[in-house]
Amino acid sequence: MHDKATGLGGYDIEMGREAAEMIAQAADGDCRRALNYLETAAILIVEQESDIPLAITRKTILEVVQGQTLRYDRAGEEHYNLISALHKSLRDSDPDGACYWLGRMLVSGEDPLYIARRLIRFASEDVGVSDPRALDVAISCRRAYDMLGSPEGELALYQATVYLATAPKSNALYLTEKKIKEEIRRSGALPVPLHIRNAPTGLMEKIGYGKGYQYAHDAEDGLVAQEHLPDKLAGKRYYRPTERGFEAVIHDA
């Protein structure tokens, strides 16, 4: 409260015992939450009050805690609460909830490009190949906002949000990435099988590079039964498609 270098000392703000106790009670032992309440209350009264000294009262804290003010610190708790609510609404295929939390973030002053990046990530992590167009829609949303800016470009965020919320869901790609990283950490840099190695020189051909490789386009159905994993990992499966959306086609192939 009195630190002019890194705190609120430069604003000449006072706070009574009752308001301080209310912050402590609302924060329930969470220091970060308590600090966020205090800073949000300070911003609120600086913008709304003209009397000096400014005073944080019980009413101010009540307004902050009950969420009657939409202002929040982009690095604070409410930032993470709102993006979590948006993400979970999308994952649960609830377009109404997703659009509401998107609107809350935009009205609160969140960077629209941050939201666009989260939508792009969601398209890969929670939709993936179950709807291959989802990533295109999310990236197009980012580009549309770049071209239009606010407020016109915000409609593109809503469009992508509704599309992602109503798309079939799959985390198969996310799980595949996780399994592959774990496998590489565990097994190290295993050698490339000889039959799928590049053989640009005659010497490499003589020592077996590319020997036995089956060219898929020569097969009647374009499919060949040859192993592409390192010998020690032969037969392992990492990508397991769901039976939803386009992944159902892959699953049944």
Coordinates of N, CA and C in Angstrom, one line a residue:
M1 N 0.8 -1.2 0.0 CA 0.0 0.0 0.0 C 0.9 1.3 0.0
H2 N 2.0 1.2 0.7 CA 2.8 2.4 0.8 C 4.1 2.4 0.0
D3 N 4.3 1.3 -0.8 CA 5.5 1.2 -1.5 C 5.4 2.0 -2.8
K4 N 6.1 3.1 -3.0 CA 6.0 3.9 -4.2 C 6.7 3.4 -5.4
A5 N 7.7 2.5 -5.1 CA 8.5 2.0 -6.2 C 7.8 0.9 -7.0
T6 N 7.2 -0.1 -6.2 CA 6.6 -1.3 -6.9 C 5.2 -1.5 -6.4
G7 N 4.7 -0.7 -5.5 CA 3.3 -0.9 -5.0 C 2.4 0.2 -5.4
L8 N 1.5 0.5 -4.4 CA 0.4 1.5 -4.7 C 0.7 2.8 -4.0
G9 N 1.9 3.0 -3.4 CA 2.2 4.2 -2.7 C 2.0 5.5 -3.4
G10 N 2.2 5.4 -4.8 CA 2.2 6.6 -5.6 C 0.8 7.2 -5.8
Y11 N -0.3 6.4 -5.4 CA -1.7 6.8 -5.7 C -2.3 7.4 -4.5
D12 N -1.7 7.5 -3.3 CA -2.2 8.1 -2.1 C -3.6 7.5 -1.8
I13 N -3.5 6.1 -1.6 CA -4.7 5.3 -1.4 C -4.8 4.9 0.1
E14 N -5.9 5.0 0.7 CA -6.1 4.5 2.1 C -7.0 3.3 2.1
M15 N -6.8 2.4 3.1 CA -7.7 1.3 3.2 C -8.0 1.0 4.7
G16 N -9.2 0.9 5.1 CA -9.5 0.6 6.5 C -9.4 -0.9 6.8
R17 N -9.5 -1.1 8.1 CA -9.3 -2.5 8.7 C -10.4 -3.4 8.1
E18 N -11.7 -2.9 8.0 CA -12.8 -3.7 7.6 C -12.6 -4.2 6.1
A19 N -12.1 -3.3 5.3 CA -11.8 -3.7 3.9 C -10.7 -4.7 3.8
A20 N -9.6 -4.5 4.6 CA -8.5 -5.4 4.6 C -9.0 -6.8 5.1
E21 N -9.8 -6.9 6.1 CA -10.3 -8.1 6.6 C -11.2 -8.8 5.5
M22 N -11.9 -8.0 4.8 CA -12.8 -8.6 3.7 C -11.9 -9.2 2.6
I23 N -10.8 -8.6 2.3 CA -9.9 -9.1 1.3 C -9.3 -10.5 1.8
A24 N -8.9 -10.5 3.0 CA -8.3 -11.7 3.6 C -9.3 -12.8 3.6
Q25 N -10.5 -12.5 4.0 CA -11.6 -13.6 4.0 C -11.9 -14.1 2.6
A26 N -12.0 -13.2 1.6 CA -12.3 -13.6 0.3 C -11.2 -14.4 -0.4
A27 N -9.9 -14.0 -0.1 CA -8.8 -14.7 -0.6 C -8.6 -16.1 -0.1
D28 N -9.1 -16.3 1.1 CA -9.0 -17.6 1.8 C -7.6 -18.2 1.8
G29 N -6.6 -17.4 2.2 CA -5.3 -17.8 2.3 C -4.4 -17.8 1.1
D30 N -5.0 -17.4 0.0 CA -4.3 -17.3 -1.3 C -3.7 -15.9 -1.5
C31 N -2.4 -15.8 -1.3 CA -1.7 -14.5 -1.3 C -1.9 -13.8 -2.7
R32 N -1.7 -14.6 -3.8 CA -1.8 -14.0 -5.1 C -3.2 -13.5 -5.3
R33 N -4.3 -14.2 -4.9 CA -5.6 -13.7 -5.0 C -5.9 -12.4 -4.2
A34 N -5.3 -12.4 -3.0 CA -5.5 -11.2 -2.2 C -4.8 -10.0 -2.9
L35 N -3.6 -10.2 -3.4 CA -3.0 -9.1 -4.1 C -3.8 -8.7 -5.3
N36 N -4.3 -9.6 -6.1 CA -5.1 -9.3 -7.2 C -6.4 -8.5 -6.9
Y37 N -7.0 -8.9 -5.8 CA -8.2 -8.1 -5.3 C -7.8 -6.7 -5.0
L38 N -6.6 -6.5 -4.3 CA -6.2 -5.2 -3.8 C -5.9 -4.3 -5.0
E39 N -5.1 -4.9 -6.0 CA -4.7 -4.1 -7.2 C -6.0 -3.7 -8.0
T40 N -6.9 -4.7 -8.2 CA -8.1 -4.4 -9.0 C -8.9 -3.3 -8.3
A41 N -9.0 -3.4 -6.9 CA -9.8 -2.3 -6.2 C -9.1 -1.0 -6.4
A42 N -7.8 -1.0 -6.3 CA -7.1 0.3 -6.5 C -7.3 0.9 -7.9
I43 N -7.3 0.1 -8.9 CA -7.5 0.6 -10.3 C -8.9 1.1 -10.4
L44 N -9.9 0.4 -9.7 CA -11.3 0.8 -9.8 C -11.5 2.2 -9.2
I45 N -11.0 2.4 -8.0 CA -11.2 3.7 -7.3 C -10.4 4.8 -8.0
V46 N -9.3 4.5 -8.5 CA -8.5 5.6 -9.3 C -9.3 6.1 -10.5
E47 N -10.0 5.2 -11.1 CA -10.8 5.5 -12.3 C -12.1 6.2 -11.9
Q48 N -12.7 5.8 -10.8 CA -14.0 6.3 -10.4 C -14.1 7.5 -9.5
E49 N -13.1 7.6 -8.7 CA -13.1 8.6 -7.6 C -12.2 9.8 -7.9
S50 N -12.6 11.0 -7.4 CA -11.8 12.2 -7.6 C -11.3 12.8 -6.3
D51 N -11.9 12.3 -5.1 CA -11.5 12.8 -3.8 C -10.1 12.3 -3.5
I52 N -9.3 13.2 -2.8 CA -8.0 12.8 -2.3 C -8.0 13.0 -0.8
P53 N -7.5 12.0 0.0 CA -7.0 10.7 -0.5 C -8.1 9.7 -0.9
L54 N -7.7 8.8 -1.8 CA -8.6 7.8 -2.3 C -8.7 6.7 -1.2
A55 N -9.9 6.1 -1.1 CA -10.1 5.1 -0.1 C -10.7 3.9 -0.6
I56 N -10.1 2.7 -0.3 CA -10.6 1.4 -0.6 C -11.6 1.0 0.5
T57 N -12.8 0.9 0.2 CA -13.8 0.6 1.3 C -14.3 -0.8 1.1
R58 N -15.2 -1.2 2.1 CA -15.8 -2.5 2.0 C -16.6 -2.7 0.8
K59 N -17.3 -1.6 0.4 CA -18.1 -1.6 -0.9 C -17.2 -1.9 -2.1
T60 N -16.0 -1.2 -2.1 CA -15.1 -1.4 -3.2 C -14.7 -2.9 -3.4
I61 N -14.3 -3.5 -2.2 CA -13.9 -4.9 -2.2 C -15.1 -5.8 -2.6
L62 N -16.2 -5.5 -2.1 CA -17.4 -6.3 -2.5 C -17.7 -6.3 -4.0
E63 N -17.5 -5.1 -4.6 CA -17.7 -5.0 -6.0 C -16.7 -5.8 -6.8
V64 N -15.4 -5.8 -6.3 CA -14.4 -6.6 -7.0 C -14.6 -8.1 -6.8
V65 N -14.9 -8.5 -5.6 CA -15.0 -9.9 -5.3 C -16.2 -10.5 -6.0
Q66 N -17.3 -9.8 -6.1 CA -18.5 -10.3 -6.8 C -18.4 -10.2 -8.3
G67 N -17.4 -9.6 -8.8 CA -17.2 -9.5 -10.2 C -18.0 -8.5 -10.9
Q68 N -18.4 -7.4 -10.1 CA -19.2 -6.4 -10.8 C -18.4 -5.5 -11.6
T69 N -17.0 -5.6 -11.5 CA -16.2 -4.9 -12.4 C -15.5 -5.9 -13.3
L70 N -15.4 -5.5 -14.6 CA -14.9 -6.4 -15.6 C -13.4 -6.2 -15.8
R71 N -12.8 -5.3 -15.1 CA -11.4 -5.0 -15.3 C -10.6 -6.1 -14.6
Y72 N -9.5 -6.6 -15.2 CA -8.7 -7.6 -14.6 C -7.3 -7.5 -15.1
D73 N -6.3 -8.0 -14.3 CA -4.9 -8.0 -14.7 C -4.7 -9.2 -15.7
R74 N -4.1 -8.9 -16.8 CA -3.9 -10.0 -17.8 C -3.0 -11.1 -17.3
A75 N -2.2 -10.8 -16.3 CA -1.3 -11.8 -15.7 C -1.9 -12.3 -14.4
G76 N -3.1 -11.9 -14.0 CA -3.6 -12.3 -12.7 C -4.5 -13.4 -12.8
E77 N -5.2 -13.7 -11.7 CA -6.0 -14.9 -11.5 C -7.2 -14.9 -12.5
E78 N -7.9 -13.8 -12.6 CA -9.1 -13.8 -13.4 C -8.8 -14.0 -14.9
H79 N -7.6 -13.6 -15.3 CA -7.2 -13.9 -16.7 C -7.2 -15.4 -16.9
Y80 N -6.6 -16.1 -16.0 CA -6.5 -17.6 -16.1 C -7.9 -18.3 -15.9
N81 N -8.7 -17.7 -15.0 CA -10.1 -18.2 -14.8 C -10.9 -18.1 -16.1
L82 N -10.8 -17.0 -16.8 CA -11.6 -16.8 -18.0 C -11.2 -17.6 -19.2
I83 N -9.9 -17.7 -19.4 CA -9.4 -18.5 -20.5 C -9.7 -20.0 -20.2
S84 N -9.6 -20.4 -18.9 CA -10.0 -21.8 -18.6 C -11.5 -22.0 -18.9
A85 N -12.3 -21.1 -18.5 CA -13.8 -21.2 -18.8 C -14.0 -21.3 -20.3
L86 N -13.3 -20.5 -21.1 CA -13.5 -20.6 -22.5 C -13.1 -21.9 -23.1
H87 N -11.9 -22.4 -22.6 CA -11.3 -23.6 -23.1 C -12.2 -24.8 -22.8
K88 N -12.7 -24.8 -21.6 CA -13.6 -26.0 -21.1 C -14.9 -25.9 -21.8
S89 N -15.5 -24.8 -22.1 CA -16.7 -24.6 -22.8 C -16.6 -25.2 -24.2
L90 N -15.5 -24.8 -24.8 CA -15.2 -25.3 -26.2 C -15.1 -26.8 -26.2
R91 N -14.3 -27.4 -25.2 CA -14.0 -28.8 -25.2 C -15.3 -29.6 -24.9
D92 N -16.2 -29.0 -24.1 CA -17.5 -29.6 -23.8 C -18.6 -29.4 -24.9
S93 N -18.2 -28.8 -26.0 CA -19.1 -28.5 -27.1 C -20.3 -27.6 -26.8
D94 N -20.0 -26.6 -26.0 CA -21.1 -25.6 -25.6 C -20.8 -24.3 -26.2
P95 N -21.4 -24.0 -27.4 CA -21.1 -22.8 -28.1 C -21.6 -21.5 -27.3
D96 N -22.7 -21.7 -26.5 CA -23.2 -20.5 -25.8 C -22.3 -20.1 -24.7
G97 N -21.8 -21.1 -23.9 CA -20.8 -20.8 -22.8 C -19.5 -20.3 -23.4
A98 N -19.1 -20.9 -24.5 CA -17.8 -20.4 -25.1 C -17.9 -19.0 -25.6
C99 N -19.0 -18.6 -26.2 CA -19.2 -17.3 -26.7 C -19.3 -16.3 -25.5
Y100 N -20.0 -16.7 -24.5 CA -20.1 -15.8 -23.3 C -18.7 -15.5 -22.7
W101 N -17.9 -16.5 -22.5 CA -16.6 -16.3 -21.9 C -15.6 -15.6 -22.9
L102 N -15.8 -15.8 -24.2 CA -15.1 -15.0 -25.2 C -15.5 -13.5 -25.0
G103 N -16.8 -13.3 -24.9 CA -17.2 -11.9 -24.8 C -16.7 -11.2 -23.5
R104 N -16.7 -12.0 -22.4 CA -16.2 -11.5 -21.2 C -14.7 -11.1 -21.3
M105 N -13.9 -11.9 -22.0 CA -12.5 -11.6 -22.1 C -12.3 -10.3 -23.0
L106 N -13.1 -10.2 -24.0 CA -12.9 -9.1 -24.9 C -13.4 -7.8 -24.2
V107 N -14.5 -7.8 -23.5 CA -15.0 -6.6 -22.8 C -14.0 -6.2 -21.7
S108 N -13.4 -7.2 -21.1 CA -12.4 -6.9 -20.0 C -11.1 -6.4 -20.5
G109 N -10.9 -6.3 -21.8 CA -9.7 -5.8 -22.3 C -8.6 -6.8 -22.7
E110 N -8.9 -8.0 -22.8 CA -8.0 -9.1 -23.1 C -7.5 -8.8 -24.6
D111 N -6.2 -9.1 -24.9 CA -5.7 -9.0 -26.2 C -6.4 -10.0 -27.1
P112 N -7.1 -9.5 -28.2 CA -7.8 -10.5 -29.1 C -6.8 -11.5 -29.7
L113 N -5.6 -11.0 -30.0 CA -4.6 -11.9 -30.6 C -4.2 -13.1 -29.7
Y114 N -4.2 -12.8 -28.4 CA -4.0 -13.9 -27.4 C -5.1 -14.9 -27.5
I115 N -6.3 -14.4 -27.6 CA -7.5 -15.4 -27.7 C -7.4 -16.2 -29.0
A116 N -7.0 -15.5 -30.1 CA -6.8 -16.2 -31.4 C -5.8 -17.3 -31.3
R117 N -4.7 -17.0 -30.6 CA -3.7 -18.0 -30.5 C -4.2 -19.2 -29.7
R118 N -5.0 -19.0 -28.6 CA -5.5 -20.1 -27.8 C -6.5 -20.9 -28.7
L119 N -7.3 -20.2 -29.6 CA -8.2 -21.0 -30.4 C -7.4 -21.9 -31.4
I120 N -6.3 -21.4 -31.9 CA -5.5 -22.2 -32.8 C -4.9 -23.4 -32.1
R121 N -4.5 -23.2 -30.9 CA -4.0 -24.3 -30.1 C -5.1 -25.3 -29.9
F122 N -6.3 -24.8 -29.5 CA -7.4 -25.7 -29.3 C -7.7 -26.5 -30.5
A123 N -7.7 -25.9 -31.7 CA -8.0 -26.6 -32.9 C -7.2 -27.9 -33.1
S124 N -5.9 -27.8 -32.7 CA -5.0 -29.0 -32.8 C -5.2 -29.9 -31.6
E125 N -5.3 -29.4 -30.4 CA -5.2 -30.2 -29.2 C -6.5 -30.9 -28.9
D126 N -7.7 -30.3 -29.2 CA -8.9 -30.8 -28.8 C -9.9 -31.2 -30.0
V127 N -9.5 -30.8 -31.2 CA -10.3 -31.2 -32.4 C -9.5 -32.1 -33.3
G128 N -8.3 -31.6 -33.6 CA -7.4 -32.4 -34.4 C -7.9 -32.9 -35.7
V129 N -7.6 -34.1 -36.0 CA -8.0 -34.7 -37.3 C -9.5 -35.1 -37.4
S130 N -10.2 -35.0 -36.3 CA -11.6 -35.3 -36.3 C -12.3 -34.3 -37.2
D131 N -11.8 -33.1 -37.3 CA -12.3 -32.1 -38.3 C -11.0 -31.4 -38.8
P132 N -10.5 -31.8 -39.9 CA -9.2 -31.2 -40.4 C -9.4 -29.7 -40.8
R133 N -10.6 -29.2 -41.0 CA -10.8 -27.8 -41.3 C -10.7 -26.9 -40.1
A134 N -10.8 -27.5 -38.9 CA -10.8 -26.7 -37.7 C -9.6 -25.8 -37.6
L135 N -8.4 -26.3 -37.9 CA -7.2 -25.5 -37.8 C -7.2 -24.4 -38.8
D136 N -7.7 -24.7 -40.0 CA -7.8 -23.6 -41.0 C -8.7 -22.5 -40.6
V137 N -9.8 -22.9 -40.0 CA -10.8 -21.9 -39.5 C -10.1 -21.0 -38.4
A138 N -9.4 -21.6 -37.5 CA -8.8 -20.9 -36.4 C -7.7 -19.9 -36.9
I139 N -6.9 -20.4 -37.9 CA -5.8 -19.6 -38.4 C -6.5 -18.4 -39.3
S140 N -7.5 -18.7 -40.0 CA -8.2 -17.7 -40.8 C -8.8 -16.6 -39.9
C141 N -9.3 -17.0 -38.7 CA -9.8 -16.1 -37.7 C -8.7 -15.1 -37.3
R142 N -7.5 -15.6 -37.0 CA -6.3 -14.8 -36.7 C -6.0 -13.8 -37.8
R143 N -6.0 -14.3 -39.0 CA -5.7 -13.4 -40.1 C -6.8 -12.3 -40.3
A144 N -8.0 -12.8 -40.2 CA -9.1 -11.8 -40.3 C -9.0 -10.7 -39.3
Y145 N -8.7 -11.0 -38.1 CA -8.5 -10.0 -37.0 C -7.4 -9.1 -37.4
D146 N -6.3 -9.6 -37.9 CA -5.1 -8.8 -38.3 C -5.6 -7.8 -39.4
M147 N -6.4 -8.2 -40.3 CA -6.9 -7.3 -41.4 C -7.9 -6.3 -40.9
L148 N -8.8 -6.6 -40.0 CA -9.9 -5.7 -39.6 C -9.7 -5.0 -38.3
G149 N -9.0 -5.6 -37.4 CA -8.8 -5.0 -36.1 C -10.1 -5.0 -35.3
S150 N -10.2 -4.3 -34.2 CA -11.4 -4.2 -33.4 C -12.2 -2.9 -33.8
P151 N -13.5 -3.0 -33.7 CA -14.3 -4.1 -33.2 C -14.7 -5.1 -34.3
E152 N -14.5 -4.7 -35.6 CA -15.0 -5.6 -36.7 C -14.4 -7.0 -36.7
G153 N -13.1 -7.1 -36.4 CA -12.4 -8.4 -36.4 C -12.8 -9.3 -35.3
E154 N -13.5 -8.8 -34.3 CA -13.9 -9.6 -33.1 C -15.0 -10.6 -33.5
L155 N -15.7 -10.3 -34.6 CA -16.8 -11.3 -35.1 C -16.1 -12.5 -35.6
A156 N -14.9 -12.4 -36.2 CA -14.2 -13.6 -36.6 C -13.8 -14.5 -35.5
L157 N -13.5 -13.9 -34.3 CA -13.3 -14.7 -33.1 C -14.5 -15.5 -32.7
Y158 N -15.7 -14.8 -32.8 CA -16.9 -15.5 -32.4 C -17.2 -16.7 -33.4
Q159 N -16.9 -16.4 -34.7 CA -17.1 -17.4 -35.7 C -16.3 -18.6 -35.5
A160 N -15.0 -18.4 -35.2 CA -14.1 -19.6 -34.9 C -14.5 -20.3 -33.7
T161 N -15.0 -19.5 -32.7 CA -15.4 -20.1 -31.4 C -16.6 -21.0 -31.6
V162 N -17.6 -20.6 -32.3 CA -18.7 -21.4 -32.6 C -18.3 -22.7 -33.4
Y163 N -17.5 -22.5 -34.4 CA -17.1 -23.6 -35.2 C -16.4 -24.7 -34.3
L164 N -15.4 -24.2 -33.5 CA -14.6 -25.2 -32.7 C -15.5 -25.8 -31.6
A165 N -16.5 -25.1 -31.1 CA -17.3 -25.6 -30.0 C -18.2 -26.7 -30.6
T166 N -18.6 -26.6 -31.9 CA -19.6 -27.5 -32.5 C -18.9 -28.6 -33.3
A167 N -17.6 -28.5 -33.4 CA -16.8 -29.6 -34.2 C -16.7 -30.8 -33.3
P168 N -16.6 -32.0 -34.0 CA -16.3 -33.2 -33.3 C -14.9 -33.1 -32.5
K169 N -14.9 -33.7 -31.4 CA -13.7 -33.6 -30.5 C -12.8 -34.8 -30.5
S170 N -11.5 -34.6 -30.5 CA -10.5 -35.7 -30.4 C -9.2 -35.1 -29.8
N171 N -8.6 -35.8 -28.8 CA -7.3 -35.4 -28.3 C -6.3 -36.4 -28.8
A172 N -6.6 -37.2 -29.8 CA -5.7 -38.2 -30.3 C -4.3 -37.6 -30.7
L173 N -4.3 -36.5 -31.4 CA -3.0 -35.9 -31.8 C -2.2 -35.5 -30.6
Y174 N -2.9 -34.9 -29.6 CA -2.2 -34.4 -28.4 C -1.5 -35.6 -27.7
L175 N -2.3 -36.7 -27.6 CA -1.8 -38.0 -26.9 C -0.6 -38.6 -27.8
T176 N -0.7 -38.5 -29.1 CA 0.3 -39.0 -29.9 C 1.6 -38.2 -29.7
E177 N 1.5 -36.9 -29.7 CA 2.7 -36.1 -29.5 C 3.4 -36.4 -28.1
K178 N 2.5 -36.6 -27.1 CA 3.0 -36.9 -25.8 C 3.7 -38.3 -25.8
K179 N 3.1 -39.3 -26.4 CA 3.7 -40.6 -26.5 C 5.1 -40.6 -27.2
I180 N 5.1 -39.9 -28.3 CA 6.3 -39.8 -29.2 C 7.5 -39.2 -28.4
K181 N 7.2 -38.1 -27.7 CA 8.2 -37.5 -26.9 C 8.7 -38.4 -25.8
E182 N 7.8 -39.1 -25.1 CA 8.2 -40.0 -24.1 C 9.1 -41.2 -24.7
E183 N 8.7 -41.7 -25.8 CA 9.4 -42.7 -26.5 C 10.8 -42.3 -26.8
I184 N 11.0 -41.1 -27.4 CA 12.3 -40.6 -27.8 C 13.2 -40.4 -26.6
R185 N 12.6 -39.9 -25.5 CA 13.4 -39.7 -24.2 C 13.8 -41.1 -23.7
R186 N 13.0 -42.1 -23.8 CA 13.3 -43.4 -23.3 C 14.2 -44.2 -24.2
S187 N 14.1 -44.2 -25.5 CA 14.8 -45.1 -26.3 C 16.0 -44.4 -27.0
G188 N 16.0 -43.0 -27.0 CA 17.1 -42.3 -27.6 C 17.1 -42.3 -29.1
A189 N 18.2 -42.0 -29.8 CA 18.3 -41.8 -31.2 C 18.5 -43.1 -31.9
L190 N 17.4 -43.9 -32.1 CA 17.5 -45.2 -32.8 C 17.8 -45.0 -34.3
P191 N 18.6 -45.9 -34.9 CA 18.9 -45.8 -36.3 C 17.7 -45.9 -37.3
V192 N 17.8 -45.2 -38.4 CA 16.8 -45.3 -39.4 C 16.9 -46.7 -40.1
P193 N 15.9 -47.5 -40.3 CA 16.0 -48.7 -41.0 C 16.6 -48.6 -42.4
L194 N 17.4 -49.5 -42.8 CA 18.1 -49.4 -44.0 C 17.2 -49.2 -45.2
H195 N 16.0 -49.9 -45.3 CA 15.2 -49.8 -46.5 C 14.5 -48.5 -46.7
I196 N 14.5 -47.6 -45.7 CA 13.9 -46.3 -45.9 C 14.9 -45.2 -45.8
R197 N 16.2 -45.6 -45.9 CA 17.3 -44.6 -45.9 C 17.5 -44.1 -47.3
N198 N 17.9 -42.8 -47.4 CA 18.3 -42.2 -48.7 C 19.6 -42.8 -49.2
A199 N 19.6 -43.1 -50.5 CA 20.8 -43.7 -51.1 C 21.3 -42.9 -52.3
P200 N 21.9 -41.8 -52.1 CA 22.3 -40.9 -53.2 C 23.5 -41.4 -54.0
T201 N 24.3 -42.3 -53.4 CA 25.5 -42.7 -54.0 C 25.5 -44.2 -54.2
G202 N 26.4 -44.7 -55.1 CA 26.5 -46.1 -55.4 C 27.0 -46.9 -54.2
L203 N 27.9 -46.3 -53.4 CA 28.4 -46.9 -52.2 C 27.3 -47.2 -51.2
M204 N 26.5 -46.2 -51.0 CA 25.4 -46.4 -50.1 C 24.4 -47.5 -50.5
E205 N 24.2 -47.6 -51.8 CA 23.4 -48.7 -52.3 C 24.0 -50.1 -52.1
K206 N 25.3 -50.1 -52.2 CA 26.1 -51.4 -52.0 C 26.0 -51.9 -50.6
I207 N 25.9 -50.9 -49.6 CA 25.9 -51.3 -48.2 C 24.4 -51.5 -47.7
G208 N 23.5 -51.4 -48.6 CA 22.1 -51.7 -48.3 C 21.1 -50.6 -48.1
Y209 N 21.6 -49.4 -48.3 CA 20.7 -48.2 -48.1 C 19.6 -48.3 -49.2
G210 N 18.3 -48.3 -48.8 CA 17.2 -48.3 -49.7 C 16.9 -49.7 -50.2
K211 N 17.6 -50.7 -49.8 CA 17.3 -52.1 -50.3 C 16.0 -52.6 -49.8
G212 N 15.2 -53.1 -50.7 CA 13.9 -53.7 -50.2 C 12.8 -52.7 -50.1
Y213 N 13.0 -51.4 -50.4 CA 12.0 -50.4 -50.2 C 10.9 -50.7 -51.2
Q214 N 9.6 -50.6 -50.7 CA 8.5 -50.8 -51.6 C 7.8 -49.4 -51.9
Y215 N 7.7 -49.1 -53.2 CA 7.2 -47.8 -53.6 C 5.7 -47.9 -53.6
A216 N 5.0 -47.1 -52.7 CA 3.6 -47.2 -52.5 C 2.8 -47.0 -53.8
H217 N 3.2 -46.1 -54.7 CA 2.4 -45.8 -55.9 C 2.4 -47.0 -56.9
D218 N 3.3 -48.0 -56.7 CA 3.3 -49.2 -57.5 C 2.3 -50.2 -57.0
A219 N 1.8 -50.0 -55.8 CA 0.8 -51.0 -55.3 C -0.6 -50.6 -55.9
E220 N -1.4 -51.6 -56.1 CA -2.7 -51.4 -56.7 C -3.6 -50.5 -55.9
D221 N -3.6 -50.6 -54.6 CA -4.4 -49.7 -53.7 C -3.6 -48.6 -53.1
G222 N -2.3 -48.5 -53.5 CA -1.5 -47.4 -52.9 C -1.0 -47.7 -51.5
L223 N -1.1 -48.9 -51.1 CA -0.7 -49.2 -49.7 C 0.4 -50.4 -49.7
V224 N 1.4 -50.2 -48.9 CA 2.4 -51.3 -48.8 C 2.6 -51.7 -47.3
A225 N 2.8 -52.9 -47.1 CA 3.0 -53.4 -45.7 C 4.5 -53.5 -45.4
Q226 N 5.0 -52.3 -45.1 CA 6.4 -52.3 -44.7 C 6.6 -51.5 -43.4
E227 N 7.6 -51.8 -42.6 CA 7.8 -51.1 -41.3 C 8.5 -49.8 -41.5
H228 N 8.1 -48.8 -40.8 CA 8.8 -47.5 -41.0 C 9.4 -47.0 -39.6
L229 N 9.1 -47.7 -38.6 CA 9.7 -47.4 -37.3 C 11.1 -48.0 -37.2
P230 N 11.9 -47.5 -36.3 CA 13.2 -48.2 -36.0 C 13.0 -49.7 -35.6
D231 N 13.9 -50.5 -35.9 CA 13.7 -52.0 -35.7 C 13.3 -52.3 -34.2
K232 N 13.9 -51.6 -33.3 CA 13.5 -51.9 -31.9 C 12.1 -51.5 -31.5
L233 N 11.5 -50.6 -32.3 CA 10.1 -50.2 -32.1 C 9.1 -50.8 -33.0
A234 N 9.5 -51.7 -33.8 CA 8.6 -52.3 -34.8 C 7.3 -52.8 -34.2
G235 N 6.2 -52.4 -34.9 CA 4.9 -52.9 -34.5 C 4.2 -52.0 -33.5
K236 N 4.9 -51.0 -32.9 CA 4.3 -50.1 -32.0 C 3.3 -49.1 -32.7
R237 N 2.3 -48.7 -31.9 CA 1.3 -47.7 -32.4 C 1.3 -46.5 -31.4
Y238 N 1.3 -45.4 -32.0 CA 1.3 -44.2 -31.2 C 0.0 -43.4 -31.5
Y239 N -0.4 -43.2 -32.7 CA -1.6 -42.5 -33.1 C -2.8 -43.5 -33.1
R240 N -3.7 -43.3 -32.2 CA -4.9 -44.1 -32.2 C -6.1 -43.2 -32.4
P241 N -6.7 -43.2 -33.6 CA -7.8 -42.3 -33.9 C -9.1 -42.7 -33.2
T242 N -9.9 -41.7 -32.9 CA -11.2 -42.0 -32.3 C -12.1 -42.4 -33.4
E243 N -13.4 -42.6 -33.0 CA -14.4 -43.0 -33.9 C -15.3 -41.8 -34.2
R244 N -14.8 -40.6 -34.0 CA -15.6 -39.4 -34.2 C -15.1 -38.6 -35.4
G245 N -16.0 -38.0 -36.1 CA -15.7 -37.1 -37.2 C -14.8 -37.9 -38.3
F246 N -13.9 -37.2 -38.9 CA -13.0 -37.8 -39.9 C -12.2 -38.9 -39.4
E247 N -11.9 -38.8 -38.1 CA -11.0 -39.9 -37.5 C -11.7 -41.2 -37.6
A248 N -13.0 -41.2 -37.7 CA -13.8 -42.5 -37.8 C -13.4 -43.2 -39.1
V249 N -13.2 -42.4 -40.2 CA -12.8 -42.9 -41.5 C -11.4 -43.5 -41.4
I250 N -10.5 -42.8 -40.7 CA -9.1 -43.4 -40.5 C -9.2 -44.6 -39.6
H251 N -10.0 -44.6 -38.6 CA -10.1 -45.7 -37.7 C -10.6 -47.0 -38.4
D252 N -11.5 -46.8 -39.3 CA -12.0 -48.0 -40.0 C -11.2 -48.4 -41.3
A253 N -10.2 -47.6 -41.6 CA -9.5 -47.9 -42.8 C -8.6 -49.2 -42.6

